[in-house]
Coordinates of N, CA and C in Angstrom, one line a residue:
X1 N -14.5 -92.0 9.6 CA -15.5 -92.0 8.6 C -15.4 -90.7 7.8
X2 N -15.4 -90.8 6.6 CA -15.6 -89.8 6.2 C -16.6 -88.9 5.6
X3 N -16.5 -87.8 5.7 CA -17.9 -86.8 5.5 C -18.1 -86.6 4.3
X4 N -18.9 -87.2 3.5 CA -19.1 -87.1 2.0 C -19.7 -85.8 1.3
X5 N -20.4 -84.9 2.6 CA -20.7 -83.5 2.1 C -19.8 -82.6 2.1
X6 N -18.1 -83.0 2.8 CA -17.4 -82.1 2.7 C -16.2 -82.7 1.7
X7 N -15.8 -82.2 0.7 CA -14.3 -82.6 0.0 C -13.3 -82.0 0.2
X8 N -11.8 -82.0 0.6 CA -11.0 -80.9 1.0 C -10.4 -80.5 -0.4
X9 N -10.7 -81.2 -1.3 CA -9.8 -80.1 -3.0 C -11.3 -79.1 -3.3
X10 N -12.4 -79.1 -3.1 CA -13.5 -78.6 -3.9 C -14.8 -78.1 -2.5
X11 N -14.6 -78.1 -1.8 CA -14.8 -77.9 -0.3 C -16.3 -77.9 -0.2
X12 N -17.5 -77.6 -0.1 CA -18.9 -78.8 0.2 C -19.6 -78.9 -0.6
X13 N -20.0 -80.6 -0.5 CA -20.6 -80.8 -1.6 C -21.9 -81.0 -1.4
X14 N -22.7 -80.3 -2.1 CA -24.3 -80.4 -2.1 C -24.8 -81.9 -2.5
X15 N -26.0 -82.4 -2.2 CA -26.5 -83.6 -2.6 C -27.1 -83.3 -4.1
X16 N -27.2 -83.8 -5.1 CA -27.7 -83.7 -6.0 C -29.2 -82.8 -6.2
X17 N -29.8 -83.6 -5.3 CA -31.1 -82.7 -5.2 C -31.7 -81.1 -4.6
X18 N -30.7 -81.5 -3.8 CA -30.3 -79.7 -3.1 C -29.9 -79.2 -4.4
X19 N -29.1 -79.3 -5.2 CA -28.1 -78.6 -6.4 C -29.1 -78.3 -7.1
X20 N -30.3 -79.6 -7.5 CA -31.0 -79.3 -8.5 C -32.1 -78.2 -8.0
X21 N -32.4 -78.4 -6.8 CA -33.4 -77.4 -6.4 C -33.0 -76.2 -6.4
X22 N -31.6 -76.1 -5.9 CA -31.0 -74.2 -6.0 C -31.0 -73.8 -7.7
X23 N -30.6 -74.5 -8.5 CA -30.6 -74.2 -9.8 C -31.9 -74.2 -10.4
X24 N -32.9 -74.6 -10.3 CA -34.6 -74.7 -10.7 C -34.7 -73.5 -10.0
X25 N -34.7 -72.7 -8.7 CA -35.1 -71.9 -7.8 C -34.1 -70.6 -8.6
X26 N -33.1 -70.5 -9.3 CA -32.5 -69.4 -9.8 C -33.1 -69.6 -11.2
X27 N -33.6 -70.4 -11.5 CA -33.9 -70.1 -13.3 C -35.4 -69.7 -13.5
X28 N -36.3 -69.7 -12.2 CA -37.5 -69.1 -12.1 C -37.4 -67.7 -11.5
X29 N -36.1 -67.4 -10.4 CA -36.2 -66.4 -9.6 C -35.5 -65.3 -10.5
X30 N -34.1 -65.6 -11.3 CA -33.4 -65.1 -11.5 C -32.7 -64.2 -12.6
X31 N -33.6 -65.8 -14.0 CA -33.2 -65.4 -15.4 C -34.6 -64.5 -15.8
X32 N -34.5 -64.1 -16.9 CA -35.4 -63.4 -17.8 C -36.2 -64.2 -18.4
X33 N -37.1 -64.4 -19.3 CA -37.8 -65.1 -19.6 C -37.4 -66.3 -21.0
X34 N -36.5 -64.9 -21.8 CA -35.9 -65.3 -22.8 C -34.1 -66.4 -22.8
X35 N -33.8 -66.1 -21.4 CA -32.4 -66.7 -20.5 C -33.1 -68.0 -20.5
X36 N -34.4 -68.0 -20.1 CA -35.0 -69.6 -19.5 C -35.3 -70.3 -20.6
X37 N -35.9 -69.7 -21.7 CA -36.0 -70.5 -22.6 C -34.9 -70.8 -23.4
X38 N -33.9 -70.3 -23.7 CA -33.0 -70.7 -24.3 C -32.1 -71.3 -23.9
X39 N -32.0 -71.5 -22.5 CA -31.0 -72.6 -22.1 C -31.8 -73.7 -21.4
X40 N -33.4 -73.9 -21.8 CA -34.1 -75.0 -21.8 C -34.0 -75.7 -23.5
X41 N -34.0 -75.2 -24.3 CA -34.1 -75.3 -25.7 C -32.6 -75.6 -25.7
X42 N -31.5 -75.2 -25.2 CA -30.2 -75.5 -25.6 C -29.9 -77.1 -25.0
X43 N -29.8 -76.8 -23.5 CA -29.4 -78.1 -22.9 C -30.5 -79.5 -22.7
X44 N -31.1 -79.2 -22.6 CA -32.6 -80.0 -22.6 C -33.5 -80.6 -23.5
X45 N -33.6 -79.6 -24.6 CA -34.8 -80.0 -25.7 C -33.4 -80.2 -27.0
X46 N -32.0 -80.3 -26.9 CA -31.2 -80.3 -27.6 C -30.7 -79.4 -28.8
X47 N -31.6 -78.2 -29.0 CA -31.5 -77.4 -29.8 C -30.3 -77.1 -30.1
X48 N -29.8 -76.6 -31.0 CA -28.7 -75.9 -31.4 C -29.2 -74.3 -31.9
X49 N -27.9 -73.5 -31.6 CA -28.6 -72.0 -31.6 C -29.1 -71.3 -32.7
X50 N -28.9 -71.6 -34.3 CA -29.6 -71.3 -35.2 C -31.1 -71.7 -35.0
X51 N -31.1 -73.2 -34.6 CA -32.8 -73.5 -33.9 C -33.2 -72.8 -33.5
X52 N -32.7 -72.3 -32.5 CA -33.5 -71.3 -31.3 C -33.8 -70.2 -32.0
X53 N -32.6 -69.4 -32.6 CA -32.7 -68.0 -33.1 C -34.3 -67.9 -34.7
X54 N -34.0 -69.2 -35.3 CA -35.1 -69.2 -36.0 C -36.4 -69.4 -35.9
X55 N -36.4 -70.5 -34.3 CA -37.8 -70.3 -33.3 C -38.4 -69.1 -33.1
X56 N -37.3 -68.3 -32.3 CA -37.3 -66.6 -31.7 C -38.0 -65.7 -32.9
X57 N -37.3 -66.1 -34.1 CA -37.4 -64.8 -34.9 C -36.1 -64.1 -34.9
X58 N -35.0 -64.2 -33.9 CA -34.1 -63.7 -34.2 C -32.7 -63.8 -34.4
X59 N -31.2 -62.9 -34.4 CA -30.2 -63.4 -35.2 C -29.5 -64.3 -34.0
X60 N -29.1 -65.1 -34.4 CA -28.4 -66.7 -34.0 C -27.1 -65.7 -33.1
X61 N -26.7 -64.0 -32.9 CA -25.7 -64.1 -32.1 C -26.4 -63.2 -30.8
X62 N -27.8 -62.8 -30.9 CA -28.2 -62.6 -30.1 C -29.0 -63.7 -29.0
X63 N -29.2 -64.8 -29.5 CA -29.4 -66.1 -28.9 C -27.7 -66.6 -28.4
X64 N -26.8 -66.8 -28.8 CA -25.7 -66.7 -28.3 C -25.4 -65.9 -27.1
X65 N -25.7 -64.5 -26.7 CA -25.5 -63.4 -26.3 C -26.5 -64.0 -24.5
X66 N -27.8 -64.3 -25.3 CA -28.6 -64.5 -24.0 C -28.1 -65.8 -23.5
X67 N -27.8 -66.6 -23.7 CA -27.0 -67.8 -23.7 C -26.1 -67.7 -22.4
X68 N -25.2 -66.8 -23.0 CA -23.9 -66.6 -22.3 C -23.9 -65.8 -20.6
X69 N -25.0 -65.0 -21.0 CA -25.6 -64.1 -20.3 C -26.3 -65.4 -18.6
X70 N -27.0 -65.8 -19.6 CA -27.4 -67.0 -18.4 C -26.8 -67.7 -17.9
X71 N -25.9 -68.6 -18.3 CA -24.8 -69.2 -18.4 C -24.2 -68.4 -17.3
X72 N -23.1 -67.1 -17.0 CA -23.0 -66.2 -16.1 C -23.5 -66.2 -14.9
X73 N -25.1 -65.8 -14.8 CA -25.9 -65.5 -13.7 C -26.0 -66.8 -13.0
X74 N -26.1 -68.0 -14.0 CA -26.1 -69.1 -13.2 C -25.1 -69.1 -12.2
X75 N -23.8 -69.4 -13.2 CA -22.5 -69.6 -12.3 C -22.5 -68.9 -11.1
X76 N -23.0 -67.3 -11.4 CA -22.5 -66.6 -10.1 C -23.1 -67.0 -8.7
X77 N -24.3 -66.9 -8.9 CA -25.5 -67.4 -7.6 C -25.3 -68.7 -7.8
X78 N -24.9 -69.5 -8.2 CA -24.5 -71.0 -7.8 C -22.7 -71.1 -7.2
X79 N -22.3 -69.8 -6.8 CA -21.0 -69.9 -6.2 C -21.6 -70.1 -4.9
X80 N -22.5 -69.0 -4.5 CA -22.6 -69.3 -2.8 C -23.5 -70.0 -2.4

């Protein structure tokens, strides 16, 4: 039988909902306030980042900047 929580190329796999719960649980614990909104406005509400930056009030590569910044923090605490 095989164990569907373990894969041997990509080694354990979380259930969907565990995943989404660790990622909801780092983007309240983890990001900034301005990290949350902009990568809810990016991937979610569809925005594109002149949108956001002209929501914000500010320049489109500092919305890039926090972007990437989150993007980052995610990845990292979503390694272990």
């Amino acid at each position: 039988m095989k164990n569907i929580l373990f894969d041997c190329t990509n080694g354990l796999q979380l259930p969907p909902e565990v995943q989404l719960q660790r990622i909801r649980r780092i983007m309240e614990n983890e990001l900034t306030q301005y990290q949350r909104e902009d990568l809810v406005s990016y991937y979610f509400r569809g925005m594109t980042i002149p949108e956001i930056a002209q929501e914000r009030g500010v320049h489109k590569s500092t919305v890039s900047r926090t972007l990437r910044r989150a993007e980052n923090k995610l990845k990292r605490y979503l390694q272990y």
